[in-house]
Amino acid sequence: MSQLFEAEALAVLIRAGSHATATANSLVEGCNALEATDRDDLRRQLGKVTELHRLLAARVAGVLRALGGGP
């Protein structure tokens, strides 16, 4: 029964990893768009969000590796 739940967790986390990739791409686009503005405060805030997202994605990847489904 445990393997069934591990397989379910793996499938969900693979999907989360896909969402994380899409989010990372969108954050980069947002950062690039803000570079053309004079909104330093927003650029710094988005930079912090991007870093937090990078940490989250790294944790998800670690769990995927532990489950045997990641790089």
mmCIF file of C-alpha atoms in Angstrom:
data_model
loop_
_atom_site.group_PDB
_atom_site.id
_atom_site.type_symbol
_atom_site.label_atom_id
_atom_site.label_comp_id
_atom_site.label_asym_id
_atom_site.label_seq_id
_atom_site.Cartn_x
_atom_site.Cartn_y
_atom_site.Cartn_z
ATOM 1 C CA MET A 1 0.000 0.000 0.000
ATOM 2 C CA SER A 2 2.887 2.342 0.736
ATOM 3 C CA GLN A 3 4.089 2.068 -2.855
ATOM 4 C CA LEU A 4 0.718 3.263 -4.091
ATOM 5 C CA PHE A 5 0.974 6.424 -2.003
ATOM 6 C CA GLU A 6 4.588 6.963 -3.094
ATOM 7 C CA ALA A 7 3.513 6.666 -6.733
ATOM 8 C CA GLU A 8 0.741 9.194 -6.135
ATOM 9 C CA ALA A 9 3.166 11.567 -4.411
ATOM 10 C CA LEU A 10 5.616 11.168 -7.288
ATOM 11 C CA ALA A 11 2.943 12.006 -9.875
ATOM 12 C CA VAL A 12 1.800 15.068 -7.944
ATOM 13 C CA LEU A 13 5.340 16.311 -7.400
ATOM 14 C CA ILE A 14 6.222 15.842 -11.055
ATOM 15 C CA ARG A 15 3.230 18.032 -11.853
ATOM 16 C CA ALA A 16 4.378 20.553 -9.231
ATOM 17 C CA GLY A 17 7.825 20.557 -10.829
ATOM 18 C CA SER A 18 6.246 21.373 -14.167
ATOM 19 C CA HIS A 19 4.332 24.241 -12.585
ATOM 20 C CA ALA A 20 7.529 25.427 -10.899
ATOM 21 C CA THR A 21 9.285 25.578 -14.271
ATOM 22 C CA ALA A 22 6.440 27.589 -15.777
ATOM 23 C CA THR A 23 6.438 29.921 -12.769
ATOM 24 C CA ALA A 24 10.203 30.421 -12.997
ATOM 25 C CA ASN A 25 9.881 31.351 -16.660
ATOM 26 C CA SER A 26 7.113 33.845 -15.854
ATOM 27 C CA LEU A 27 9.155 35.387 -13.051
ATOM 28 C CA VAL A 28 12.085 35.896 -15.423
ATOM 29 C CA GLU A 29 9.754 37.571 -17.922
ATOM 30 C CA GLY A 30 8.425 39.815 -15.168
ATOM 31 C CA CYS A 31 11.941 40.744 -14.059
ATOM 32 C CA ASN A 32 12.911 41.536 -17.621
ATOM 33 C CA ALA A 33 9.840 43.725 -18.079
ATOM 34 C CA LEU A 34 10.530 45.616 -14.843
ATOM 35 C CA GLU A 35 14.112 46.314 -15.925
ATOM 36 C CA ALA A 36 12.666 48.874 -18.358
ATOM 37 C CA THR A 37 10.914 50.775 -15.556
ATOM 38 C CA ASP A 38 12.095 53.071 -12.789
ATOM 39 C CA ARG A 39 10.446 50.879 -10.126
ATOM 40 C CA ASP A 40 13.483 49.762 -8.115
ATOM 41 C CA ASP A 41 11.263 48.728 -5.201
ATOM 42 C CA LEU A 42 9.252 46.346 -7.357
ATOM 43 C CA ARG A 43 12.379 44.910 -8.985
ATOM 44 C CA ARG A 44 13.830 44.153 -5.551
ATOM 45 C CA GLN A 45 10.582 42.562 -4.374
ATOM 46 C CA LEU A 46 10.306 40.422 -7.488
ATOM 47 C CA GLY A 47 13.961 39.442 -7.077
ATOM 48 C CA LYS A 48 13.145 38.202 -3.558
ATOM 49 C CA VAL A 49 10.136 36.269 -4.840
ATOM 50 C CA THR A 50 12.324 34.726 -7.549
ATOM 51 C CA GLU A 51 14.877 33.610 -4.950
ATOM 52 C CA LEU A 52 12.191 32.108 -2.693
ATOM 53 C CA HIS A 53 10.761 30.289 -5.688
ATOM 54 C CA ARG A 54 14.217 28.941 -6.566
ATOM 55 C CA LEU A 55 14.533 27.546 -3.034
ATOM 56 C CA LEU A 56 11.068 25.974 -3.224
ATOM 57 C CA ALA A 57 11.847 24.373 -6.596
ATOM 58 C CA ALA A 58 15.107 22.981 -5.201
ATOM 59 C CA ARG A 59 13.220 21.386 -2.282
ATOM 60 C CA VAL A 60 10.653 19.821 -4.603
ATOM 61 C CA ALA A 61 13.484 18.461 -6.766
ATOM 62 C CA GLY A 62 15.109 16.971 -3.658
ATOM 63 C CA VAL A 63 11.926 15.180 -2.688
ATOM 64 C CA LEU A 64 11.551 13.906 -6.265
ATOM 65 C CA ARG A 65 15.103 12.547 -6.173
ATOM 66 C CA ALA A 66 14.364 10.829 -2.854
ATOM 67 C CA LEU A 67 11.299 9.198 -4.409
ATOM 68 C CA GLY A 68 13.402 8.083 -7.352
ATOM 69 C CA GLY A 69 11.671 10.187 -9.966
ATOM 70 C CA GLY A 70 13.973 13.138 -10.378
ATOM 71 C CA PRO A 71 17.321 13.996 -11.927
#
